Amino acid sequence: MQVGNTLYISGHLGLDAARHVPDTAEAEARLVLNAVKATLAGAGMTMDDLVMVQIHCSDLSLYGAFNDIYRTYFTKEFPARAFLGTNKLLFNARFEVLGIAVKR
């Protein structure tokens, strides 16, 4: 949902084309971040326009795996972020990402 220069991004999962969770956390992190990136591109924005991100994770031990991938998606400062532990996610996904972007 876009309101003015602000885009509110609902939760995205990192599912493959068959709507399955990939075998590795790293592959899933790439898929979910690519989905967010595509949503931003559709609004004429980039990952650097994100100002706030929430990552819901079903296994907090995967923080490092997600973070290593996440850091490669930005060329400027990182957005404010919360990495939250959760119980089970839809489709048994490991990660769900939502955020807010402002066109700068």
PDB file of N, CA and C in Angstrom:
ATOM      1  N   MET A   1       0.840  -1.158   0.000  1.00  0.00           N
ATOM      2  CA  MET A   1       0.000   0.000   0.000  1.00  0.00           C
ATOM      3  C   MET A   1       0.894   1.232   0.000  1.00  0.00           C
ATOM      4  N   GLN A   2       0.700   2.096  -0.976  1.00  0.00           N
ATOM      5  CA  GLN A   2       1.483   3.322  -1.047  1.00  0.00           C
ATOM      6  C   GLN A   2       0.603   4.514  -0.695  1.00  0.00           C
ATOM      7  N   VAL A   3       1.118   5.355   0.203  1.00  0.00           N
ATOM      8  CA  VAL A   3       0.460   6.591   0.594  1.00  0.00           C
ATOM      9  C   VAL A   3       1.482   7.695   0.402  1.00  0.00           C
ATOM     10  N   GLY A   4       1.271   8.524  -0.606  1.00  0.00           N
ATOM     11  CA  GLY A   4       2.244   9.564  -0.916  1.00  0.00           C
ATOM     12  C   GLY A   4       3.573   8.932  -1.290  1.00  0.00           C
ATOM     13  N   ASN A   5       4.649   9.344  -0.614  1.00  0.00           N
ATOM     14  CA  ASN A   5       5.988   8.805  -0.882  1.00  0.00           C
ATOM     15  C   ASN A   5       6.321   7.604  -0.007  1.00  0.00           C
ATOM     16  N   THR A   6       5.355   7.122   0.768  1.00  0.00           N
ATOM     17  CA  THR A   6       5.599   6.032   1.708  1.00  0.00           C
ATOM     18  C   THR A   6       4.942   4.753   1.219  1.00  0.00           C
ATOM     19  N   LEU A   7       5.721   3.682   1.204  1.00  0.00           N
ATOM     20  CA  LEU A   7       5.232   2.366   0.791  1.00  0.00           C
ATOM     21  C   LEU A   7       5.264   1.439   1.994  1.00  0.00           C
ATOM     22  N   TYR A   8       4.121   0.860   2.321  1.00  0.00           N
ATOM     23  CA  TYR A   8       3.991  -0.097   3.412  1.00  0.00           C
ATOM     24  C   TYR A   8       3.994  -1.494   2.791  1.00  0.00           C
ATOM     25  N   ILE A   9       4.999  -2.269   3.118  1.00  0.00           N
ATOM     26  CA  ILE A   9       5.191  -3.580   2.494  1.00  0.00           C
ATOM     27  C   ILE A   9       4.718  -4.660   3.454  1.00  0.00           C
ATOM     28  N   SER A  10       3.706  -5.412   3.026  1.00  0.00           N
ATOM     29  CA  SER A  10       3.201  -6.494   3.860  1.00  0.00           C
ATOM     30  C   SER A  10       4.179  -7.656   3.858  1.00  0.00           C
ATOM     31  N   GLY A  11       3.941  -8.626   4.701  1.00  0.00           N
ATOM     32  CA  GLY A  11       4.860  -9.741   4.872  1.00  0.00           C
ATOM     33  C   GLY A  11       5.111 -10.528   3.602  1.00  0.00           C
ATOM     34  N   HIS A  12       6.387 -10.747   3.310  1.00  0.00           N
ATOM     35  CA  HIS A  12       6.810 -11.572   2.179  1.00  0.00           C
ATOM     36  C   HIS A  12       7.511 -12.814   2.715  1.00  0.00           C
ATOM     37  N   LEU A  13       7.299 -13.923   2.013  1.00  0.00           N
ATOM     38  CA  LEU A  13       7.980 -15.181   2.328  1.00  0.00           C
ATOM     39  C   LEU A  13       8.971 -15.495   1.224  1.00  0.00           C
ATOM     40  N   GLY A  14       9.953 -16.314   1.523  1.00  0.00           N
ATOM     41  CA  GLY A  14      10.974 -16.690   0.544  1.00  0.00           C
ATOM     42  C   GLY A  14      10.702 -18.057  -0.066  1.00  0.00           C
ATOM     43  N   LEU A  15       9.601 -18.168  -0.807  1.00  0.00           N
ATOM     44  CA  LEU A  15       9.233 -19.442  -1.425  1.00  0.00           C
ATOM     45  C   LEU A  15       9.746 -19.491  -2.857  1.00  0.00           C
ATOM     46  N   ASP A  16      10.037 -20.703  -3.334  1.00  0.00           N
ATOM     47  CA  ASP A  16      10.473 -20.857  -4.720  1.00  0.00           C
ATOM     48  C   ASP A  16       9.260 -20.817  -5.655  1.00  0.00           C
ATOM     49  N   ALA A  17       9.481 -21.007  -6.948  1.00  0.00           N
ATOM     50  CA  ALA A  17       8.411 -20.913  -7.946  1.00  0.00           C
ATOM     51  C   ALA A  17       7.290 -21.921  -7.703  1.00  0.00           C
ATOM     52  N   ALA A  18       7.609 -23.051  -7.081  1.00  0.00           N
ATOM     53  CA  ALA A  18       6.605 -24.074  -6.773  1.00  0.00           C
ATOM     54  C   ALA A  18       5.952 -23.813  -5.409  1.00  0.00           C
ATOM     55  N   ARG A  19       6.264 -22.665  -4.794  1.00  0.00           N
ATOM     56  CA  ARG A  19       5.746 -22.257  -3.488  1.00  0.00           C
ATOM     57  C   ARG A  19       6.209 -23.178  -2.368  1.00  0.00           C
ATOM     58  N   HIS A  20       7.461 -23.623  -2.488  1.00  0.00           N
ATOM     59  CA  HIS A  20       8.092 -24.430  -1.454  1.00  0.00           C
ATOM     60  C   HIS A  20       9.213 -23.636  -0.797  1.00  0.00           C
ATOM     61  N   VAL A  21       9.485 -23.985   0.456  1.00  0.00           N
ATOM     62  CA  VAL A  21      10.609 -23.391   1.175  1.00  0.00           C
ATOM     63  C   VAL A  21      11.893 -24.041   0.665  1.00  0.00           C
ATOM     64  N   PRO A  22      12.911 -23.269   0.293  1.00  0.00           N
ATOM     65  CA  PRO A  22      14.168 -23.850  -0.185  1.00  0.00           C
ATOM     66  C   PRO A  22      14.849 -24.676   0.912  1.00  0.00           C
ATOM     67  N   ASP A  23      15.813 -25.470   0.510  1.00  0.00           N
ATOM     68  CA  ASP A  23      16.519 -26.350   1.447  1.00  0.00           C
ATOM     69  C   ASP A  23      17.357 -25.593   2.464  1.00  0.00           C
ATOM     70  N   THR A  24      17.905 -24.446   2.091  1.00  0.00           N
ATOM     71  CA  THR A  24      18.803 -23.735   3.008  1.00  0.00           C
ATOM     72  C   THR A  24      18.225 -22.385   3.420  1.00  0.00           C
ATOM     73  N   ALA A  25      18.626 -21.946   4.596  1.00  0.00           N
ATOM     74  CA  ALA A  25      18.209 -20.634   5.090  1.00  0.00           C
ATOM     75  C   ALA A  25      18.749 -19.525   4.184  1.00  0.00           C
ATOM     76  N   GLU A  26      19.945 -19.703   3.671  1.00  0.00           N
ATOM     77  CA  GLU A  26      20.552 -18.684   2.798  1.00  0.00           C
ATOM     78  C   GLU A  26      19.744 -18.514   1.519  1.00  0.00           C
ATOM     79  N   ALA A  27      19.331 -19.621   0.910  1.00  0.00           N
ATOM     80  CA  ALA A  27      18.525 -19.542  -0.311  1.00  0.00           C
ATOM     81  C   ALA A  27      17.182 -18.875  -0.021  1.00  0.00           C
ATOM     82  N   GLU A  28      16.603 -19.209   1.121  1.00  0.00           N
ATOM     83  CA  GLU A  28      15.327 -18.592   1.492  1.00  0.00           C
ATOM     84  C   GLU A  28      15.498 -17.100   1.751  1.00  0.00           C
ATOM     85  N   ALA A  29      16.577 -16.706   2.399  1.00  0.00           N
ATOM     86  CA  ALA A  29      16.840 -15.288   2.647  1.00  0.00           C
ATOM     87  C   ALA A  29      16.941 -14.532   1.324  1.00  0.00           C
ATOM     88  N   ARG A  30      17.639 -15.095   0.351  1.00  0.00           N
ATOM     89  CA  ARG A  30      17.761 -14.436  -0.958  1.00  0.00           C
ATOM     90  C   ARG A  30      16.391 -14.289  -1.616  1.00  0.00           C
ATOM     91  N   LEU A  31      15.586 -15.355  -1.566  1.00  0.00           N
ATOM     92  CA  LEU A  31      14.266 -15.305  -2.195  1.00  0.00           C
ATOM     93  C   LEU A  31      13.370 -14.257  -1.539  1.00  0.00           C
ATOM     94  N   VAL A  32      13.355 -14.209  -0.222  1.00  0.00           N
ATOM     95  CA  VAL A  32      12.478 -13.254   0.447  1.00  0.00           C
ATOM     96  C   VAL A  32      12.956 -11.823   0.211  1.00  0.00           C
ATOM     97  N   LEU A  33      14.242 -11.598   0.225  1.00  0.00           N
ATOM     98  CA  LEU A  33      14.751 -10.252  -0.029  1.00  0.00           C
ATOM     99  C   LEU A  33      14.573  -9.852  -1.487  1.00  0.00           C
ATOM    100  N   ASN A  34      14.676 -10.798  -2.413  1.00  0.00           N
ATOM    101  CA  ASN A  34      14.391 -10.498  -3.820  1.00  0.00           C
ATOM    102  C   ASN A  34      12.923 -10.129  -4.004  1.00  0.00           C
ATOM    103  N   ALA A  35      12.032 -10.766  -3.236  1.00  0.00           N
ATOM    104  CA  ALA A  35      10.609 -10.438  -3.320  1.00  0.00           C
ATOM    105  C   ALA A  35      10.359  -9.015  -2.821  1.00  0.00           C
ATOM    106  N   VAL A  36      10.994  -8.630  -1.729  1.00  0.00           N
ATOM    107  CA  VAL A  36      10.871  -7.272  -1.215  1.00  0.00           C
ATOM    108  C   VAL A  36      11.442  -6.289  -2.233  1.00  0.00           C
ATOM    109  N   LYS A  37      12.587  -6.616  -2.785  1.00  0.00           N
ATOM    110  CA  LYS A  37      13.236  -5.753  -3.788  1.00  0.00           C
ATOM    111  C   LYS A  37      12.322  -5.551  -5.000  1.00  0.00           C
ATOM    112  N   ALA A  38      11.654  -6.610  -5.441  1.00  0.00           N
ATOM    113  CA  ALA A  38      10.746  -6.511  -6.586  1.00  0.00           C
ATOM    114  C   ALA A  38       9.534  -5.638  -6.265  1.00  0.00           C
ATOM    115  N   THR A  39       9.012  -5.751  -5.056  1.00  0.00           N
ATOM    116  CA  THR A  39       7.894  -4.912  -4.639  1.00  0.00           C
ATOM    117  C   THR A  39       8.316  -3.443  -4.652  1.00  0.00           C
ATOM    118  N   LEU A  40       9.498  -3.162  -4.128  1.00  0.00           N
ATOM    119  CA  LEU A  40      10.019  -1.795  -4.139  1.00  0.00           C
ATOM    120  C   LEU A  40      10.202  -1.287  -5.561  1.00  0.00           C
ATOM    121  N   ALA A  41      10.759  -2.115  -6.432  1.00  0.00           N
ATOM    122  CA  ALA A  41      10.986  -1.716  -7.827  1.00  0.00           C
ATOM    123  C   ALA A  41       9.664  -1.369  -8.502  1.00  0.00           C
ATOM    124  N   GLY A  42       8.619  -2.110  -8.176  1.00  0.00           N
ATOM    125  CA  GLY A  42       7.304  -1.830  -8.746  1.00  0.00           C
ATOM    126  C   GLY A  42       6.771  -0.459  -8.358  1.00  0.00           C
ATOM    127  N   ALA A  43       7.259   0.074  -7.261  1.00  0.00           N
ATOM    128  CA  ALA A  43       6.868   1.409  -6.806  1.00  0.00           C
ATOM    129  C   ALA A  43       7.928   2.455  -7.151  1.00  0.00           C
ATOM    130  N   GLY A  44       8.925   2.062  -7.961  1.00  0.00           N
ATOM    131  CA  GLY A  44       9.984   3.000  -8.343  1.00  0.00           C
ATOM    132  C   GLY A  44      10.981   3.264  -7.233  1.00  0.00           C
ATOM    133  N   MET A  45      11.150   2.293  -6.331  1.00  0.00           N
ATOM    134  CA  MET A  45      12.055   2.448  -5.202  1.00  0.00           C
ATOM    135  C   MET A  45      13.112   1.346  -5.211  1.00  0.00           C
ATOM    136  N   THR A  46      14.093   1.505  -4.323  1.00  0.00           N
ATOM    137  CA  THR A  46      15.140   0.497  -4.162  1.00  0.00           C
ATOM    138  C   THR A  46      15.209   0.079  -2.701  1.00  0.00           C
ATOM    139  N   MET A  47      16.029  -0.899  -2.421  1.00  0.00           N
ATOM    140  CA  MET A  47      16.227  -1.347  -1.042  1.00  0.00           C
ATOM    141  C   MET A  47      16.733  -0.199  -0.172  1.00  0.00           C
ATOM    142  N   ASP A  48      17.462   0.729  -0.742  1.00  0.00           N
ATOM    143  CA  ASP A  48      17.977   1.867   0.024  1.00  0.00           C
ATOM    144  C   ASP A  48      16.886   2.844   0.441  1.00  0.00           C
ATOM    145  N   ASP A  49      15.665   2.680  -0.086  1.00  0.00           N
ATOM    146  CA  ASP A  49      14.544   3.511   0.341  1.00  0.00           C
ATOM    147  C   ASP A  49      13.851   2.946   1.581  1.00  0.00           C
ATOM    148  N   LEU A  50      14.186   1.723   1.974  1.00  0.00           N
ATOM    149  CA  LEU A  50      13.604   1.151   3.188  1.00  0.00           C
ATOM    150  C   LEU A  50      14.054   1.947   4.405  1.00  0.00           C
ATOM    151  N   VAL A  51      13.119   2.288   5.278  1.00  0.00           N
ATOM    152  CA  VAL A  51      13.460   2.990   6.507  1.00  0.00           C
ATOM    153  C   VAL A  51      13.226   2.116   7.735  1.00  0.00           C
ATOM    154  N   MET A  52      12.406   1.067   7.593  1.00  0.00           N
ATOM    155  CA  MET A  52      12.128   0.148   8.695  1.00  0.00           C
ATOM    156  C   MET A  52      11.827  -1.234   8.131  1.00  0.00           C
ATOM    157  N   VAL A  53      12.403  -2.240   8.772  1.00  0.00           N
ATOM    158  CA  VAL A  53      12.188  -3.630   8.360  1.00  0.00           C
ATOM    159  C   VAL A  53      11.945  -4.472   9.604  1.00  0.00           C
ATOM    160  N   GLN A  54      11.006  -5.403   9.489  1.00  0.00           N
ATOM    161  CA  GLN A  54      10.812  -6.421  10.514  1.00  0.00           C
ATOM    162  C   GLN A  54      11.022  -7.775   9.865  1.00  0.00           C
ATOM    163  N   ILE A  55      11.846  -8.590  10.494  1.00  0.00           N
ATOM    164  CA  ILE A  55      12.060  -9.953  10.041  1.00  0.00           C
ATOM    165  C   ILE A  55      11.532 -10.877  11.131  1.00  0.00           C
ATOM    166  N   HIS A  56      10.564 -11.680  10.772  1.00  0.00           N
ATOM    167  CA  HIS A  56      10.040 -12.694  11.692  1.00  0.00           C
ATOM    168  C   HIS A  56      10.737 -13.998  11.329  1.00  0.00           C
ATOM    169  N   CYS A  57      11.294 -14.660  12.322  1.00  0.00           N
ATOM    170  CA  CYS A  57      12.103 -15.851  12.093  1.00  0.00           C
ATOM    171  C   CYS A  57      11.646 -16.976  13.016  1.00  0.00           C
ATOM    172  N   SER A  58      11.454 -18.156  12.450  1.00  0.00           N
ATOM    173  CA  SER A  58      10.985 -19.303  13.234  1.00  0.00           C
ATOM    174  C   SER A  58      12.101 -19.983  14.017  1.00  0.00           C
ATOM    175  N   ASP A  59      13.358 -19.590  13.778  1.00  0.00           N
ATOM    176  CA  ASP A  59      14.499 -20.191  14.483  1.00  0.00           C
ATOM    177  C   ASP A  59      15.587 -19.131  14.629  1.00  0.00           C
ATOM    178  N   LEU A  60      15.702 -18.553  15.810  1.00  0.00           N
ATOM    179  CA  LEU A  60      16.641 -17.444  16.013  1.00  0.00           C
ATOM    180  C   LEU A  60      18.099 -17.824  15.786  1.00  0.00           C
ATOM    181  N   SER A  61      18.416 -19.096  15.759  1.00  0.00           N
ATOM    182  CA  SER A  61      19.793 -19.498  15.467  1.00  0.00           C
ATOM    183  C   SER A  61      20.164 -19.182  14.013  1.00  0.00           C
ATOM    184  N   LEU A  62      19.186 -18.813  13.177  1.00  0.00           N
ATOM    185  CA  LEU A  62      19.436 -18.483  11.773  1.00  0.00           C
ATOM    186  C   LEU A  62      19.735 -16.998  11.556  1.00  0.00           C
ATOM    187  N   TYR A  63      19.859 -16.238  12.649  1.00  0.00           N
ATOM    188  CA  TYR A  63      20.131 -14.806  12.543  1.00  0.00           C
ATOM    189  C   TYR A  63      21.364 -14.533  11.672  1.00  0.00           C
ATOM    190  N   GLY A  64      22.464 -15.204  11.952  1.00  0.00           N
ATOM    191  CA  GLY A  64      23.700 -14.962  11.209  1.00  0.00           C
ATOM    192  C   GLY A  64      23.561 -15.283   9.733  1.00  0.00           C
ATOM    193  N   ALA A  65      22.912 -16.392   9.414  1.00  0.00           N
ATOM    194  CA  ALA A  65      22.718 -16.777   8.012  1.00  0.00           C
ATOM    195  C   ALA A  65      21.904 -15.717   7.279  1.00  0.00           C
ATOM    196  N   PHE A  66      20.830 -15.230   7.922  1.00  0.00           N
ATOM    197  CA  PHE A  66      20.010 -14.199   7.300  1.00  0.00           C
ATOM    198  C   PHE A  66      20.793 -12.890   7.178  1.00  0.00           C
ATOM    199  N   ASN A  67      21.454 -12.498   8.232  1.00  0.00           N
ATOM    200  CA  ASN A  67      22.153 -11.214   8.265  1.00  0.00           C
ATOM    201  C   ASN A  67      23.260 -11.138   7.217  1.00  0.00           C
ATOM    202  N   ASP A  68      23.980 -12.225   7.004  1.00  0.00           N
ATOM    203  CA  ASP A  68      25.045 -12.236   5.995  1.00  0.00           C
ATOM    204  C   ASP A  68      24.497 -11.919   4.603  1.00  0.00           C
ATOM    205  N   ILE A  69      23.318 -12.429   4.288  1.00  0.00           N
ATOM    206  CA  ILE A  69      22.679 -12.163   2.994  1.00  0.00           C
ATOM    207  C   ILE A  69      22.087 -10.755   2.990  1.00  0.00           C
ATOM    208  N   TYR A  70      21.370 -10.414   4.040  1.00  0.00           N
ATOM    209  CA  TYR A  70      20.678  -9.125   4.171  1.00  0.00           C
ATOM    210  C   TYR A  70      21.626  -7.958   3.912  1.00  0.00           C
ATOM    211  N   ARG A  71      22.798  -7.994   4.484  1.00  0.00           N
ATOM    212  CA  ARG A  71      23.750  -6.877   4.382  1.00  0.00           C
ATOM    213  C   ARG A  71      24.166  -6.581   2.940  1.00  0.00           C
ATOM    214  N   THR A  72      24.058  -7.559   2.050  1.00  0.00           N
ATOM    215  CA  THR A  72      24.476  -7.370   0.656  1.00  0.00           C
ATOM    216  C   THR A  72      23.436  -6.625  -0.185  1.00  0.00           C
ATOM    217  N   TYR A  73      22.260  -6.383   0.354  1.00  0.00           N
ATOM    218  CA  TYR A  73      21.170  -5.776  -0.408  1.00  0.00           C
ATOM    219  C   TYR A  73      21.122  -4.249  -0.307  1.00  0.00           C
ATOM    220  N   PHE A  74      22.058  -3.653   0.407  1.00  0.00           N
ATOM    221  CA  PHE A  74      22.025  -2.209   0.638  1.00  0.00           C
ATOM    222  C   PHE A  74      23.342  -1.577   0.216  1.00  0.00           C
ATOM    223  N   THR A  75      23.243  -0.351  -0.331  1.00  0.00           N
ATOM    224  CA  THR A  75      24.453   0.382  -0.706  1.00  0.00           C
ATOM    225  C   THR A  75      24.653   1.604   0.188  1.00  0.00           C
ATOM    226  N   LYS A  76      23.625   1.956   0.943  1.00  0.00           N
ATOM    227  CA  LYS A  76      23.697   3.098   1.854  1.00  0.00           C
ATOM    228  C   LYS A  76      23.505   2.584   3.274  1.00  0.00           C
ATOM    229  N   GLU A  77      23.024   3.442   4.156  1.00  0.00           N
ATOM    230  CA  GLU A  77      22.800   3.027   5.545  1.00  0.00           C
ATOM    231  C   GLU A  77      21.702   1.970   5.605  1.00  0.00           C
ATOM    232  N   PHE A  78      21.768   1.146   6.643  1.00  0.00           N
ATOM    233  CA  PHE A  78      20.759   0.114   6.837  1.00  0.00           C
ATOM    234  C   PHE A  78      19.518   0.738   7.467  1.00  0.00           C
ATOM    235  N   PRO A  79      18.337   0.213   7.130  1.00  0.00           N
ATOM    236  CA  PRO A  79      17.122   0.709   7.778  1.00  0.00           C
ATOM    237  C   PRO A  79      17.054   0.254   9.235  1.00  0.00           C
ATOM    238  N   ALA A  80      16.225   0.918  10.018  1.00  0.00           N
ATOM    239  CA  ALA A  80      15.934   0.429  11.366  1.00  0.00           C
ATOM    240  C   ALA A  80      15.361  -0.979  11.201  1.00  0.00           C
ATOM    241  N   ARG A  81      15.718  -1.878  12.127  1.00  0.00           N
ATOM    242  CA  ARG A  81      15.326  -3.269  11.922  1.00  0.00           C
ATOM    243  C   ARG A  81      15.024  -3.952  13.237  1.00  0.00           C
ATOM    244  N   ALA A  82      14.054  -4.846  13.180  1.00  0.00           N
ATOM    245  CA  ALA A  82      13.767  -5.750  14.288  1.00  0.00           C
ATOM    246  C   ALA A  82      13.830  -7.172  13.739  1.00  0.00           C
ATOM    247  N   PHE A  83      14.576  -8.028  14.413  1.00  0.00           N
ATOM    248  CA  PHE A  83      14.661  -9.446  14.060  1.00  0.00           C
ATOM    249  C   PHE A  83      13.941 -10.187  15.183  1.00  0.00           C
ATOM    250  N   LEU A  84      12.755 -10.682  14.882  1.00  0.00           N
ATOM    251  CA  LEU A  84      11.852 -11.204  15.902  1.00  0.00           C
ATOM    252  C   LEU A  84      11.695 -12.718  15.803  1.00  0.00           C
ATOM    253  N   GLY A  85      11.795 -13.365  16.931  1.00  0.00           N
ATOM    254  CA  GLY A  85      11.523 -14.794  16.978  1.00  0.00           C
ATOM    255  C   GLY A  85      10.027 -15.036  16.978  1.00  0.00           C
ATOM    256  N   THR A  86       9.619 -16.031  16.270  1.00  0.00           N
ATOM    257  CA  THR A  86       8.207 -16.366  16.182  1.00  0.00           C
ATOM    258  C   THR A  86       8.056 -17.876  16.225  1.00  0.00           C
ATOM    259  N   ASN A  87       6.870 -18.316  16.368  1.00  0.00           N
ATOM    260  CA  ASN A  87       6.618 -19.755  16.349  1.00  0.00           C
ATOM    261  C   ASN A  87       6.657 -20.222  14.905  1.00  0.00           C
ATOM    262  N   LYS A  88       5.630 -20.742  14.398  1.00  0.00           N
ATOM    263  CA  LYS A  88       5.585 -21.288  13.046  1.00  0.00           C
ATOM    264  C   LYS A  88       5.082 -20.228  12.067  1.00  0.00           C
ATOM    265  N   LEU A  89       5.708 -20.147  10.892  1.00  0.00           N
ATOM    266  CA  LEU A  89       5.273 -19.241   9.832  1.00  0.00           C
ATOM    267  C   LEU A  89       4.521 -20.034   8.766  1.00  0.00           C
ATOM    268  N   LEU A  90       3.755 -19.329   7.944  1.00  0.00           N
ATOM    269  CA  LEU A  90       3.030 -19.979   6.850  1.00  0.00           C
ATOM    270  C   LEU A  90       3.978 -20.802   5.982  1.00  0.00           C
ATOM    271  N   PHE A  91       3.509 -21.920   5.493  1.00  0.00           N
ATOM    272  CA  PHE A  91       4.256 -22.811   4.611  1.00  0.00           C
ATOM    273  C   PHE A  91       5.544 -23.334   5.253  1.00  0.00           C
ATOM    274  N   ASN A  92       5.650 -23.226   6.580  1.00  0.00           N
ATOM    275  CA  ASN A  92       6.855 -23.625   7.313  1.00  0.00           C
ATOM    276  C   ASN A  92       8.080 -22.819   6.900  1.00  0.00           C
ATOM    277  N   ALA A  93       7.836 -21.585   6.466  1.00  0.00           N
ATOM    278  CA  ALA A  93       8.945 -20.701   6.104  1.00  0.00           C
ATOM    279  C   ALA A  93       9.776 -20.387   7.339  1.00  0.00           C
ATOM    280  N   ARG A  94      11.033 -20.060   7.106  1.00  0.00           N
ATOM    281  CA  ARG A  94      11.928 -19.644   8.189  1.00  0.00           C
ATOM    282  C   ARG A  94      11.826 -18.152   8.455  1.00  0.00           C
ATOM    283  N   PHE A  95      11.562 -17.369   7.377  1.00  0.00           N
ATOM    284  CA  PHE A  95      11.584 -15.914   7.459  1.00  0.00           C
ATOM    285  C   PHE A  95      10.333 -15.308   6.831  1.00  0.00           C
ATOM    286  N   GLU A  96       9.858 -14.240   7.438  1.00  0.00           N
ATOM    287  CA  GLU A  96       8.840 -13.377   6.835  1.00  0.00           C
ATOM    288  C   GLU A  96       9.323 -11.948   7.035  1.00  0.00           C
ATOM    289  N   VAL A  97       9.317 -11.158   5.957  1.00  0.00           N
ATOM    290  CA  VAL A  97       9.874  -9.810   5.992  1.00  0.00           C
ATOM    291  C   VAL A  97       8.784  -8.804   5.599  1.00  0.00           C
ATOM    292  N   LEU A  98       8.669  -7.741   6.394  1.00  0.00           N
ATOM    293  CA  LEU A  98       7.796  -6.639   6.065  1.00  0.00           C
ATOM    294  C   LEU A  98       8.535  -5.345   6.355  1.00  0.00           C
ATOM    295  N   GLY A  99       8.044  -4.244   5.789  1.00  0.00           N
ATOM    296  CA  GLY A  99       8.766  -3.007   6.010  1.00  0.00           C
ATOM    297  C   GLY A  99       8.044  -1.773   5.552  1.00  0.00           C
ATOM    298  N   ILE A 100       8.712  -0.661   5.730  1.00  0.00           N
ATOM    299  CA  ILE A 100       8.225   0.642   5.292  1.00  0.00           C
ATOM    300  C   ILE A 100       9.350   1.315   4.508  1.00  0.00           C
ATOM    301  N   ALA A 101       8.998   1.840   3.335  1.00  0.00           N
ATOM    302  CA  ALA A 101       9.965   2.548   2.493  1.00  0.00           C
ATOM    303  C   ALA A 101       9.450   3.947   2.202  1.00  0.00           C
ATOM    304  N   VAL A 102      10.368   4.885   2.090  1.00  0.00           N
ATOM    305  CA  VAL A 102      10.028   6.260   1.743  1.00  0.00           C
ATOM    306  C   VAL A 102      10.884   6.662   0.549  1.00  0.00           C
ATOM    307  N   LYS A 103      10.232   7.076  -0.518  1.00  0.00           N
ATOM    308  CA  LYS A 103      10.943   7.541  -1.717  1.00  0.00           C
ATOM    309  C   LYS A 103      11.725   8.787  -1.361  1.00  0.00           C
ATOM    310  N   ARG A 104      13.050   8.721  -1.522  1.00  0.00           N
ATOM    311  CA  ARG A 104      13.898   9.863  -1.143  1.00  0.00           C
ATOM    312  C   ARG A 104      14.333  10.649  -2.349  1.00  0.00           C
TER     313      ARG A 104
END
